[in-house]
Coordinates of N, CA and C in Angstrom, one line a residue:
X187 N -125.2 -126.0 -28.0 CA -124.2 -127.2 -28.2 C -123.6 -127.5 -26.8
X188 N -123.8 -128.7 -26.6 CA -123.2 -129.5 -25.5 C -121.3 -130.1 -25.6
X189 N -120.6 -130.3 -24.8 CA -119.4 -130.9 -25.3 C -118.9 -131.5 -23.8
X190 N -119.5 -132.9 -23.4 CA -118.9 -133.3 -22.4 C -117.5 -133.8 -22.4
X191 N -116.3 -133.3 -22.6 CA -115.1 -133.5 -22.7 C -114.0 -132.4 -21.6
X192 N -113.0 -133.6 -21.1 CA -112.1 -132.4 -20.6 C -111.0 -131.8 -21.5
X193 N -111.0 -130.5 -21.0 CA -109.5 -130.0 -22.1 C -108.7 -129.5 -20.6
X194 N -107.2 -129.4 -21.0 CA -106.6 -128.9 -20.1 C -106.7 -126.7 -19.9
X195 N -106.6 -126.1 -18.7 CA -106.8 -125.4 -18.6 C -106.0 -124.0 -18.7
X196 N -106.0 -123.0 -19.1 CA -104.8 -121.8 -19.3 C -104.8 -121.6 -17.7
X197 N -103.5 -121.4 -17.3 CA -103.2 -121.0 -16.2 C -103.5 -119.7 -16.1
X198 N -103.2 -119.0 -15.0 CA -103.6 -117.2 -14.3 C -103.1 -116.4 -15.0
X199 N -101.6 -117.1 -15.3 CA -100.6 -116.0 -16.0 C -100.6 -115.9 -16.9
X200 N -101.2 -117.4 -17.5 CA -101.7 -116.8 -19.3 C -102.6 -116.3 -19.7
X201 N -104.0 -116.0 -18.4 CA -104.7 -115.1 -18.6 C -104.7 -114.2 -18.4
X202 N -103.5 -113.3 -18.2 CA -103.7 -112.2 -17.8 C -102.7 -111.9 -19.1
X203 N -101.6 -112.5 -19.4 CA -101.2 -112.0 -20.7 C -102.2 -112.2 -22.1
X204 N -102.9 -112.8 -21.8 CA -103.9 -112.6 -23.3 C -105.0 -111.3 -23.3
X205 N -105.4 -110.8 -21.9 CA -105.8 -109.7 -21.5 C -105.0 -108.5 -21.9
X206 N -103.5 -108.5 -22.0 CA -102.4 -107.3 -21.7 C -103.1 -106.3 -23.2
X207 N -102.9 -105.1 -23.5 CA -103.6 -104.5 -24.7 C -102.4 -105.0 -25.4
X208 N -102.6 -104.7 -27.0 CA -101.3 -104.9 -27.8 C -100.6 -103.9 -28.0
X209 N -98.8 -104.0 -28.2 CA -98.2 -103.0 -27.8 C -97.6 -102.7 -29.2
X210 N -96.9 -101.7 -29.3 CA -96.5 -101.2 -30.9 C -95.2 -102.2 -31.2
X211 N -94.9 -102.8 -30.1 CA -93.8 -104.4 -30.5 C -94.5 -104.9 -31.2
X212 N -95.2 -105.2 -30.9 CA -95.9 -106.7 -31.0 C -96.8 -106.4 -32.8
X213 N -96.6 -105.1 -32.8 CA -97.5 -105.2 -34.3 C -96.8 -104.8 -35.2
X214 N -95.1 -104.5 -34.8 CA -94.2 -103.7 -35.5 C -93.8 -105.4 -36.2
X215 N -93.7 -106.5 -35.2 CA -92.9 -107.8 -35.5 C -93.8 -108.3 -36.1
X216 N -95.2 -107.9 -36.0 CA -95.9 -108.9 -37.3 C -96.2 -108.6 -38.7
X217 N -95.4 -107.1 -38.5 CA -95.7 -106.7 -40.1 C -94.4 -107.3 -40.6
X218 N -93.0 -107.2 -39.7 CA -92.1 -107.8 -40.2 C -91.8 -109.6 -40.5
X219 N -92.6 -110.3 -40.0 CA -92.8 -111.4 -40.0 C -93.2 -111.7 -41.4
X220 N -94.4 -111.5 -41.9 CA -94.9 -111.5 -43.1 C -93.9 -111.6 -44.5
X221 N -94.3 -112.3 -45.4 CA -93.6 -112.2 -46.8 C -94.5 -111.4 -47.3
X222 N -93.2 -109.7 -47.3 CA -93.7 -108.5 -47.9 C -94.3 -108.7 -49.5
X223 N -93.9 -109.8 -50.7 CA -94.4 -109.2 -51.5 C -95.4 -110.3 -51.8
X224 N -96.4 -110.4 -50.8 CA -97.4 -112.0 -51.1 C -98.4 -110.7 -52.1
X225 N -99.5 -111.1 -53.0 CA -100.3 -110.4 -53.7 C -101.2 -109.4 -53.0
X226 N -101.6 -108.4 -52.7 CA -102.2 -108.0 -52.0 C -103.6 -108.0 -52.1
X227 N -105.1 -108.0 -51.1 CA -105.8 -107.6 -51.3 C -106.9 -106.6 -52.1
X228 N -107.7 -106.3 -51.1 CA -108.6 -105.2 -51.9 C -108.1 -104.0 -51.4
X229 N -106.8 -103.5 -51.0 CA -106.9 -102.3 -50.6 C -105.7 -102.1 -51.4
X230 N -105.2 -102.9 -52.5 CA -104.4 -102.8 -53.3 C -102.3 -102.9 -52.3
X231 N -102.5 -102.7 -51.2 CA -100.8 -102.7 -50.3 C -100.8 -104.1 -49.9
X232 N -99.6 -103.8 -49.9 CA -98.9 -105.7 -49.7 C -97.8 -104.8 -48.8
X233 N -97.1 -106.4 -47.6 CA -96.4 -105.6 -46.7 C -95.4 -105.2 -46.4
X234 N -95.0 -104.6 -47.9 CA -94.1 -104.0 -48.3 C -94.0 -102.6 -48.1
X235 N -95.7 -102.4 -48.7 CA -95.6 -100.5 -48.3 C -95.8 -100.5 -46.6
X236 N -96.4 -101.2 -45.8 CA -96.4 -101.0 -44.4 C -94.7 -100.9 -43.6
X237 N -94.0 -101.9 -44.5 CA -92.4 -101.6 -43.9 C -91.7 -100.4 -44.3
X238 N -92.0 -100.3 -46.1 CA -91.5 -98.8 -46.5 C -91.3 -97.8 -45.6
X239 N -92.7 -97.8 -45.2 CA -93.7 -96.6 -44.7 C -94.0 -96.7 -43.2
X240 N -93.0 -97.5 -42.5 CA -93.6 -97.6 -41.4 C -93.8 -96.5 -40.2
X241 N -92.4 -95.7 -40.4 CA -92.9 -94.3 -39.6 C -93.7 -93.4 -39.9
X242 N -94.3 -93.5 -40.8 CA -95.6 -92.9 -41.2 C -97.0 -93.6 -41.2
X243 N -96.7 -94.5 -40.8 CA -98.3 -95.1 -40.8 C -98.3 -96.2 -39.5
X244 N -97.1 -96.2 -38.8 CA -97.3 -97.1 -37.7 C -98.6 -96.1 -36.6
X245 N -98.6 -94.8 -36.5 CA -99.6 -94.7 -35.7 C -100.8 -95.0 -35.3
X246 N -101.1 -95.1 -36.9 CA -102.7 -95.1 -37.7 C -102.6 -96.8 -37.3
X247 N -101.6 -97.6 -37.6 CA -102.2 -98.8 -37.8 C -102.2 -99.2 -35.9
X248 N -101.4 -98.8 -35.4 CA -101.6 -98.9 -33.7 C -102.9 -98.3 -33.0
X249 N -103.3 -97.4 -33.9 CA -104.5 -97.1 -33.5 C -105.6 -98.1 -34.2
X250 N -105.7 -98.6 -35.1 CA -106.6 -99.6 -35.7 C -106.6 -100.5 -34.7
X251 N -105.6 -101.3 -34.3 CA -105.2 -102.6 -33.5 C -106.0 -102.3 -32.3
X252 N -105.4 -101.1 -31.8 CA -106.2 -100.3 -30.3 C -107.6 -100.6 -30.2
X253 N -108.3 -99.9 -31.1 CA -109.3 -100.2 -31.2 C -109.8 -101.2 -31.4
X254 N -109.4 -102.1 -32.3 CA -110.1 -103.6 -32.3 C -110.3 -104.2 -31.0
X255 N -108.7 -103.8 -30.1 CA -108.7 -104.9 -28.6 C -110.3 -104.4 -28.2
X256 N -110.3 -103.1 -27.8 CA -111.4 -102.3 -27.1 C -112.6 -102.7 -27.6
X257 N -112.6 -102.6 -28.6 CA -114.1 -102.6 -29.0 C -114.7 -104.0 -29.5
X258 N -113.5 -104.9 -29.7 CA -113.8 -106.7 -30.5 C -114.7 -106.2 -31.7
X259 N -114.3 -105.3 -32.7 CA -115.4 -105.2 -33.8 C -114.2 -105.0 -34.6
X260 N -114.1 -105.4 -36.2 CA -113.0 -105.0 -37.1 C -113.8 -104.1 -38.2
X261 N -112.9 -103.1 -38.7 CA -113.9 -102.7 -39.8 C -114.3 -103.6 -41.0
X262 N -115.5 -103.2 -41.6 CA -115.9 -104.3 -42.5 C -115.1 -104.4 -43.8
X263 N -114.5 -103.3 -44.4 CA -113.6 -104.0 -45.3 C -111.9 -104.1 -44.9
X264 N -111.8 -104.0 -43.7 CA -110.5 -105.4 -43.6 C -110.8 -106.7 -43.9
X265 N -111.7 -106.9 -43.1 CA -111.9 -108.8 -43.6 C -113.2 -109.1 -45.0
X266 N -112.8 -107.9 -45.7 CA -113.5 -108.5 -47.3 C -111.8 -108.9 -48.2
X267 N -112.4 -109.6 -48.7 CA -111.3 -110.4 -49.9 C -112.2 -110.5 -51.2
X268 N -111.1 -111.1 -52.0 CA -111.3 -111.5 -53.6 C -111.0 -113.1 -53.0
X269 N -111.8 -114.3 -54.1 CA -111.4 -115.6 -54.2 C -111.3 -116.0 -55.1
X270 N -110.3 -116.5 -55.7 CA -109.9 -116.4 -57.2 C -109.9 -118.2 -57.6
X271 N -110.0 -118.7 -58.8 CA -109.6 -120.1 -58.9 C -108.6 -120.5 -59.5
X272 N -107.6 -121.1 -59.4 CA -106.4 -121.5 -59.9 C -106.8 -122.5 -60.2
X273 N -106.4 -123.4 -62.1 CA -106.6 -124.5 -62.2 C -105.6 -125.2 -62.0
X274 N -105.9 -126.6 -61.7 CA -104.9 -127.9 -60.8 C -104.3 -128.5 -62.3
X275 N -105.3 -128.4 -63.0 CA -104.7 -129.6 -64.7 C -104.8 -128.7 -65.7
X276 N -104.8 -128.9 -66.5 CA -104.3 -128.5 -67.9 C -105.8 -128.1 -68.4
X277 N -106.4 -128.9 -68.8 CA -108.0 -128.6 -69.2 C -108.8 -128.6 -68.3
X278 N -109.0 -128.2 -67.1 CA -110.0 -128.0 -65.9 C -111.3 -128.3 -66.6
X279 N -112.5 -128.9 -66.0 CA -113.7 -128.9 -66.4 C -115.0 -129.6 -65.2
X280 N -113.9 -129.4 -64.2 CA -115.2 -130.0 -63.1 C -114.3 -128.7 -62.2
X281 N -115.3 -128.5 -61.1 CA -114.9 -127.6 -59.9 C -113.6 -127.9 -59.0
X282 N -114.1 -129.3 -58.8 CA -112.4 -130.0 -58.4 C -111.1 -130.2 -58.8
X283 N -111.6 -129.5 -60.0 CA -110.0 -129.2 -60.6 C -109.5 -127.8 -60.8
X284 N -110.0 -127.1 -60.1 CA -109.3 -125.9 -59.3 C -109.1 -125.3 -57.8
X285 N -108.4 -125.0 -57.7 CA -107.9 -124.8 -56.0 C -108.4 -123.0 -56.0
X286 N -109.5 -122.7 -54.9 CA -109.6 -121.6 -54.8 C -108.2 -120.6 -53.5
X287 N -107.9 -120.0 -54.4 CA -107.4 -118.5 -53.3 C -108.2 -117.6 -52.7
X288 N -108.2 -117.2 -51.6 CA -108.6 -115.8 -51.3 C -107.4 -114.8 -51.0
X289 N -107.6 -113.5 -51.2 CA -106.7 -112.8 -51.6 C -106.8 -111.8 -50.8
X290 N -106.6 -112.0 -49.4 CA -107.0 -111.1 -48.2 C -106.4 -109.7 -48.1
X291 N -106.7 -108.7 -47.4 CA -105.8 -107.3 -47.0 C -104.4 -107.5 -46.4
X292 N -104.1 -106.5 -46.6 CA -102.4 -106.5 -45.7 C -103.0 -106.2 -43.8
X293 N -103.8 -105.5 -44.1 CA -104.3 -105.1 -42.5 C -104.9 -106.4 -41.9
X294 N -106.1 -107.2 -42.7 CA -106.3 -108.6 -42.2 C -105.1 -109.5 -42.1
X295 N -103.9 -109.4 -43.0 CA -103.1 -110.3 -42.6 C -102.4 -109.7 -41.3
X296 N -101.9 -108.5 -41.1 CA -101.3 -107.7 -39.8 C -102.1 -108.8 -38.6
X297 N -103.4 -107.8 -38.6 CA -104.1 -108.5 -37.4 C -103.9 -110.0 -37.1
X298 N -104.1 -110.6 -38.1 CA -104.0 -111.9 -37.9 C -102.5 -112.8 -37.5
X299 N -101.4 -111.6 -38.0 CA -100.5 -112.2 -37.4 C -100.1 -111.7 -35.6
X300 N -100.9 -110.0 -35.0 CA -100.8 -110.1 -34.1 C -101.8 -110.8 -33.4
X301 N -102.8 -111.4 -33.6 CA -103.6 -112.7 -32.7 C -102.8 -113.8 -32.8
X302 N -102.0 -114.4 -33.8 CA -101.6 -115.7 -33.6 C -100.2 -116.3 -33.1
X303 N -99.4 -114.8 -33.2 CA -98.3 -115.0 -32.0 C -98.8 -114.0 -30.8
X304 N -99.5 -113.7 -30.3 CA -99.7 -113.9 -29.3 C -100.5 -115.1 -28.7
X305 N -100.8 -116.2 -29.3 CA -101.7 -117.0 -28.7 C -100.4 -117.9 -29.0
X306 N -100.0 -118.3 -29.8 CA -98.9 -119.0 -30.1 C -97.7 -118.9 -29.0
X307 N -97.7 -118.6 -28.2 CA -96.9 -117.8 -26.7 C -98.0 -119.3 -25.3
X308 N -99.2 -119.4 -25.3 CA -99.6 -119.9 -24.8 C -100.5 -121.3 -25.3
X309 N -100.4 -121.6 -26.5 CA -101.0 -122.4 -27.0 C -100.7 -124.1 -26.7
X310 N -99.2 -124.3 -26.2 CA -98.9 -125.5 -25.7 C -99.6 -125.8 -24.3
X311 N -99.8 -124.8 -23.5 CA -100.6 -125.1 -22.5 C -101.7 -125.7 -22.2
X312 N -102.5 -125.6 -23.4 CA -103.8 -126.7 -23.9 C -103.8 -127.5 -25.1
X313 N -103.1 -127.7 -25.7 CA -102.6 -128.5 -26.7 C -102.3 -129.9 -26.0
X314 N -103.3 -131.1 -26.8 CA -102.4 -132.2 -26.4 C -101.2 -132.4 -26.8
X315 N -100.1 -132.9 -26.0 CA -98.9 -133.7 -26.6 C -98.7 -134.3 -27.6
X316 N -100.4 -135.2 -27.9 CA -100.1 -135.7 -29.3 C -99.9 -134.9 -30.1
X317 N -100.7 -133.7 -30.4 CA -100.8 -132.6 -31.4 C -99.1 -132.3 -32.2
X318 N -99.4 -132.9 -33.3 CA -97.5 -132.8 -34.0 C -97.2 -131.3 -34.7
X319 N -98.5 -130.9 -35.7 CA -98.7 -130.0 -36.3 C -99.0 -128.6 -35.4
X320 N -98.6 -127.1 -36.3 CA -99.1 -126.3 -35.8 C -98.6 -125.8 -34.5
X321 N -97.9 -126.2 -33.8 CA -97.3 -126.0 -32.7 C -96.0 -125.9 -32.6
X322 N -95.8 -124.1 -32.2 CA -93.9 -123.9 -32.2 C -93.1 -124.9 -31.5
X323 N -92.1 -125.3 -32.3 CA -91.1 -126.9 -31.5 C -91.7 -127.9 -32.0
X324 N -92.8 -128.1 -32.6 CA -93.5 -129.5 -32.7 C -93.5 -129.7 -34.4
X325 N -93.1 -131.4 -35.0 CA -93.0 -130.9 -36.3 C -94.0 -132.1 -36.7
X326 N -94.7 -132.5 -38.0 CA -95.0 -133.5 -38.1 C -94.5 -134.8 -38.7
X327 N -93.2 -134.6 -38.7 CA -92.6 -136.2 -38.8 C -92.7 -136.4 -37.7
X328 N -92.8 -135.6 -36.4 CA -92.9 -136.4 -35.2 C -93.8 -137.4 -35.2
X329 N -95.1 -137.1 -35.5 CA -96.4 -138.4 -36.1 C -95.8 -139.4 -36.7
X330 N -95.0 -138.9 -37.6 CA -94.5 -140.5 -38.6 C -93.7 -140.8 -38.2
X331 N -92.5 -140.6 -37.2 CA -91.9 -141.3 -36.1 C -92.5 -142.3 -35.7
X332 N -93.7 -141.8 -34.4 CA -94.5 -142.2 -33.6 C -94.8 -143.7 -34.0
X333 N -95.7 -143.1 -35.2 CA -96.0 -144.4 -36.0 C -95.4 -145.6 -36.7
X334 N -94.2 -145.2 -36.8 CA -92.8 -146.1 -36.8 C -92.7 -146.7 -36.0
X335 N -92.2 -145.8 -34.9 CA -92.0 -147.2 -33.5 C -93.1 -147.9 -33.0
X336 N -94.3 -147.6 -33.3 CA -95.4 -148.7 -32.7 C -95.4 -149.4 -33.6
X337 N -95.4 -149.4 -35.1 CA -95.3 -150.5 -35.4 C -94.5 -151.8 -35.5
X338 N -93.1 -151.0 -35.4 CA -91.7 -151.6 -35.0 C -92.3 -152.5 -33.8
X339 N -92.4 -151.8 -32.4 CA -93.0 -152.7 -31.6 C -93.6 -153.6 -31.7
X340 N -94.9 -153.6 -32.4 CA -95.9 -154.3 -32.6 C -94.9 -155.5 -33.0
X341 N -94.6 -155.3 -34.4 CA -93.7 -156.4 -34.8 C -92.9 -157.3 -34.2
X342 N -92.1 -156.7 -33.4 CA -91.0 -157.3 -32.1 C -92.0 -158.4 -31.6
X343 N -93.5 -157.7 -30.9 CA -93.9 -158.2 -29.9 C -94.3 -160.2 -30.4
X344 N -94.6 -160.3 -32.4 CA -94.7 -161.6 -32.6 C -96.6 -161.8 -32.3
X345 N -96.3 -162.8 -32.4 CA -97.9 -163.6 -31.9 C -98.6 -163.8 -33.2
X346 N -99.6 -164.3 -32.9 CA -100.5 -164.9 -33.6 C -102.1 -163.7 -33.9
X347 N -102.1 -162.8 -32.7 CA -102.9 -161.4 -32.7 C -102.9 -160.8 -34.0
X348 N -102.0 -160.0 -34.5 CA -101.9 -159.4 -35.3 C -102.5 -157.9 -34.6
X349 N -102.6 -156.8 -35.5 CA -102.6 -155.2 -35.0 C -102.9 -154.7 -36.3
X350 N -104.1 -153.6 -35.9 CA -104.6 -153.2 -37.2 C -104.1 -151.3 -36.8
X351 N -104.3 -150.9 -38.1 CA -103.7 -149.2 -38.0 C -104.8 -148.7 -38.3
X352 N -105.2 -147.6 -38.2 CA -106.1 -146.4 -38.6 C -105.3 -145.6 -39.7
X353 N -105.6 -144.9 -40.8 CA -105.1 -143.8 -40.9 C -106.8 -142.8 -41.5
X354 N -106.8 -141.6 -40.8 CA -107.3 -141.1 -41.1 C -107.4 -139.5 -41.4
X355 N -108.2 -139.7 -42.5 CA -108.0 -137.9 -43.3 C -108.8 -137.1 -43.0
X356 N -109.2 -136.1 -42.5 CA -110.3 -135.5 -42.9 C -110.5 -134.1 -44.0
X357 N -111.4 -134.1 -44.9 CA -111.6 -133.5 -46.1 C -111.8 -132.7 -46.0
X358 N -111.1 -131.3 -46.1 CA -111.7 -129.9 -45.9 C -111.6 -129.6 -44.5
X359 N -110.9 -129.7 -43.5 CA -111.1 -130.0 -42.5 C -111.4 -128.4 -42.0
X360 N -110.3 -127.6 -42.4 CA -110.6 -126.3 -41.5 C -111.9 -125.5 -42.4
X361 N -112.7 -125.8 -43.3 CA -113.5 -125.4 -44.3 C -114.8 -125.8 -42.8
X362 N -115.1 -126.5 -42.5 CA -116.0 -127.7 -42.2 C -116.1 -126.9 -40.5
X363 N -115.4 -126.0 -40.0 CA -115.0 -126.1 -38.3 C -116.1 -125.2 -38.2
X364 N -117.4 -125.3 -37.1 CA -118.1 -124.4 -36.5 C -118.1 -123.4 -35.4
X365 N -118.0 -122.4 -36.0 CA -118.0 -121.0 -35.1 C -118.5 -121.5 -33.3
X366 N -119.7 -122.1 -33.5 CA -120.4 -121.4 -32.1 C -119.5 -123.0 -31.9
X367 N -118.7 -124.4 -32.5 CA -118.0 -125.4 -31.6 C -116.8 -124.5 -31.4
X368 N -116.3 -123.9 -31.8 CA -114.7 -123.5 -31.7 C -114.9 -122.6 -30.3
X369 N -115.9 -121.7 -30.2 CA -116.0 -120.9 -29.3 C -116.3 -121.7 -27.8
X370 N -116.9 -122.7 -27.9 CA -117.2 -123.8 -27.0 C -115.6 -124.2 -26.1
X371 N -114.9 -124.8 -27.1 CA -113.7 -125.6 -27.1 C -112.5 -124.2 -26.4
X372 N -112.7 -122.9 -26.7 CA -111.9 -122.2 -26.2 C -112.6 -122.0 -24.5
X373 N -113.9 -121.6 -24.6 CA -114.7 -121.5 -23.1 C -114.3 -122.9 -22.4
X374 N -113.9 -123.9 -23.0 CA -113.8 -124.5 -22.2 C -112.5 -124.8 -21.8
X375 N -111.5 -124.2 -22.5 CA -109.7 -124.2 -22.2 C -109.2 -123.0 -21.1
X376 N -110.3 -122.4 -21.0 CA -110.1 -121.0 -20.1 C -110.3 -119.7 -20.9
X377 N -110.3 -119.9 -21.6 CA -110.0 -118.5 -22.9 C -110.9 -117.1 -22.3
X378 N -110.3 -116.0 -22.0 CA -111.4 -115.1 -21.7 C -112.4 -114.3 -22.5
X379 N -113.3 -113.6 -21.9 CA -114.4 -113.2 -23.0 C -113.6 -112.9 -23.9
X380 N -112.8 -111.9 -23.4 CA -112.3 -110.5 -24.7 C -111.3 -111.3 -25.5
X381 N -111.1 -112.5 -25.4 CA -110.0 -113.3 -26.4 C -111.0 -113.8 -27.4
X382 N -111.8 -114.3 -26.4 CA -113.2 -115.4 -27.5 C -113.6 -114.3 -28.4
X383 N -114.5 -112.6 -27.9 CA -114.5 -112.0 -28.8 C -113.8 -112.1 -29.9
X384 N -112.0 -111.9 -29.9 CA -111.5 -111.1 -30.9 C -111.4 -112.0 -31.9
X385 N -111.4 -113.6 -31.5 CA -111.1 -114.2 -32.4 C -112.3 -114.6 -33.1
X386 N -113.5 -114.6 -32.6 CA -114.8 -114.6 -33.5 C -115.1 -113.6 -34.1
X387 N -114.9 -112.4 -33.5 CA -114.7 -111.0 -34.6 C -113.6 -111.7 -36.3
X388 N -113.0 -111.8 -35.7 CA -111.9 -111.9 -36.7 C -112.6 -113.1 -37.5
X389 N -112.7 -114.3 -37.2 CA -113.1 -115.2 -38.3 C -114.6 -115.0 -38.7
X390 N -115.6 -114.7 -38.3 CA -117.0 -114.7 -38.3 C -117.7 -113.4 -39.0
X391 N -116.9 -112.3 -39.3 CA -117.3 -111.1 -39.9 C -116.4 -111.2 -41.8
X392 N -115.7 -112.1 -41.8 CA -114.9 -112.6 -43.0 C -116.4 -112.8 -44.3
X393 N -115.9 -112.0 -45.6 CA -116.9 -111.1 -46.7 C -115.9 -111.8 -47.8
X394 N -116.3 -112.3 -49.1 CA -115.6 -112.4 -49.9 C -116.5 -112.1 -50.9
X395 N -115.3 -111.7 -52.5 CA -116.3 -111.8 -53.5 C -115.5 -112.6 -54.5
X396 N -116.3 -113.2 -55.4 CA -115.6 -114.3 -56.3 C -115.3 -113.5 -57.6
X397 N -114.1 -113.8 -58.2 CA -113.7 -114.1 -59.2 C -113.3 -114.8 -60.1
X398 N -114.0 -115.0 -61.5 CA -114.5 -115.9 -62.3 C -114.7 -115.5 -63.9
X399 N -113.6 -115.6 -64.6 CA -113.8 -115.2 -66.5 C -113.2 -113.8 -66.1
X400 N -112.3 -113.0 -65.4 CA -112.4 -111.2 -65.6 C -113.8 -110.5 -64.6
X401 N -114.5 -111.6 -64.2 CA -116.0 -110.6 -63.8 C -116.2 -111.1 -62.1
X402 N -116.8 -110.0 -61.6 CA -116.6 -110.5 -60.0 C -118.3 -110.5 -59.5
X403 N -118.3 -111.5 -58.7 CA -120.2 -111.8 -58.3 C -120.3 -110.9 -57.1
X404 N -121.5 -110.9 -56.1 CA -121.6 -110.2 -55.5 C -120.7 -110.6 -54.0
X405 N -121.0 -109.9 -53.4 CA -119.9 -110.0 -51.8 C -121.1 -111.0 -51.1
X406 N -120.3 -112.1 -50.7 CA -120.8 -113.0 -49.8 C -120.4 -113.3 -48.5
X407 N -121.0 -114.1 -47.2 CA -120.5 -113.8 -46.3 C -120.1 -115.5 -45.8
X408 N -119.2 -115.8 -44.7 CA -118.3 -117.5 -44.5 C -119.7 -117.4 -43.3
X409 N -120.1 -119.3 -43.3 CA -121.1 -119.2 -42.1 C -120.7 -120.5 -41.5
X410 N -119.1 -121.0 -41.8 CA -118.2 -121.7 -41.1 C -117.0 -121.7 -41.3
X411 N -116.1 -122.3 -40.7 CA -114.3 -122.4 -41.5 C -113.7 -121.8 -40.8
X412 N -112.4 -122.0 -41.1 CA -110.9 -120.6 -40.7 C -110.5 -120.7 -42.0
X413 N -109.9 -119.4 -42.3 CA -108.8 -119.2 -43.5 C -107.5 -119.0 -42.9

């Protein structure tokens, strides 16, 4: 895959902090970050027993983390889950009328919260300015602002022209995202190997098994998306 486009670039200093190994800060604030009593995965703990318990098991889990930096491989059932279906109406009877959950580990959610504030530390650096969502400081009424005053404008300006809007959605959007484009779009923001690793480890080894009537199907594997 080809992508003739420019993106803006991570400066020196942000590459060498996304290089830095992870420190027992940094994984102590993401267990605490977390809403301790979300449902827990397959390993049955939610991150509640990790705060309980944390002088007793912060070594073990610093040692997990360690290893992940080093090696960019996670073990295979951190990132297995349950995906459950919630119905949206009252008598469900098409597919679309249930909203699926996946029901991830406390350790996959850990990890995941120390990859994403640490990237979240550097992420405005290649982020367009448009970008409203998803971005610490940035909210998305700022878009519906935006879109306020141009039209405001527009209006002021009068004439006989007229001005047409876009709005557009896309469906499933993060369902839909490809591995080997995402990995592209970071090679090309600057991102280093061992970053591109960890985050393709992390999304591309992701196992789920479905849940459906009380009875669970076999373990299947994602061959696009983020969750």
């Amino acid at each position: 895959m080809e992508l003739d486009l420019e993106f803006k670039i991570l400066s020196e200093d942000r590459l060498r902090k996304l290089e830095e190994p992870f420190c027992m800060e940094e994984i102590k604030e993401a267990v605490w970050s977390g809403n301790e009593s979300k449902a827990p995965g397959l390993d049955g703990f939610n991150l509640c027993f990790f705060r309980k318990c944390w002088e007793i098991v912060k070594n073990d889990l610093f040692g997990l983390i360690s290893e992940f930096f080093t090696t960019e491989k996670l073990e295979k059932s951190i990132n297995s889950s349950f995906i459950t279906l919630i119905p949206k109406v009252e008598n469900p009877i098409e597919i679309s009328n249930f909203r699926p959950i996946c029901l991830v580990s406390s350790l996959y959610k850990i990890v995941s919260k120390v990859l994403s504030r640490r990237l979240r530390e550097i992420v405005r650096e290649v982020v367009s300015d448009t970008q409203c969502v998803f971005i610490r400081g940035r909210q998305i009424i700022d878009g519906v602002l935006m879109a306020n005053e141009l039209i405001h404008l527009e209006k002021k300006k009068g004439g006989d022209g007229g001005y047409l809007i876009f709005k557009l959605d896309f469906s499933k959007a993060y369902d839909c995202v490809r591995w080997d484009f995402l990995e592209l779009v970071m090679c090309k923001m600057g991102f280093v190997d061992k970053w591109r690793g960890l985050m393709l480890e992390y999304i591309s080894t992701a196992r789920a098994t479905m849940i459906l009537n009380g009875s669970s199907s076999k373990e299947f594997s994602f061959h696009r998306g983020l969750r």
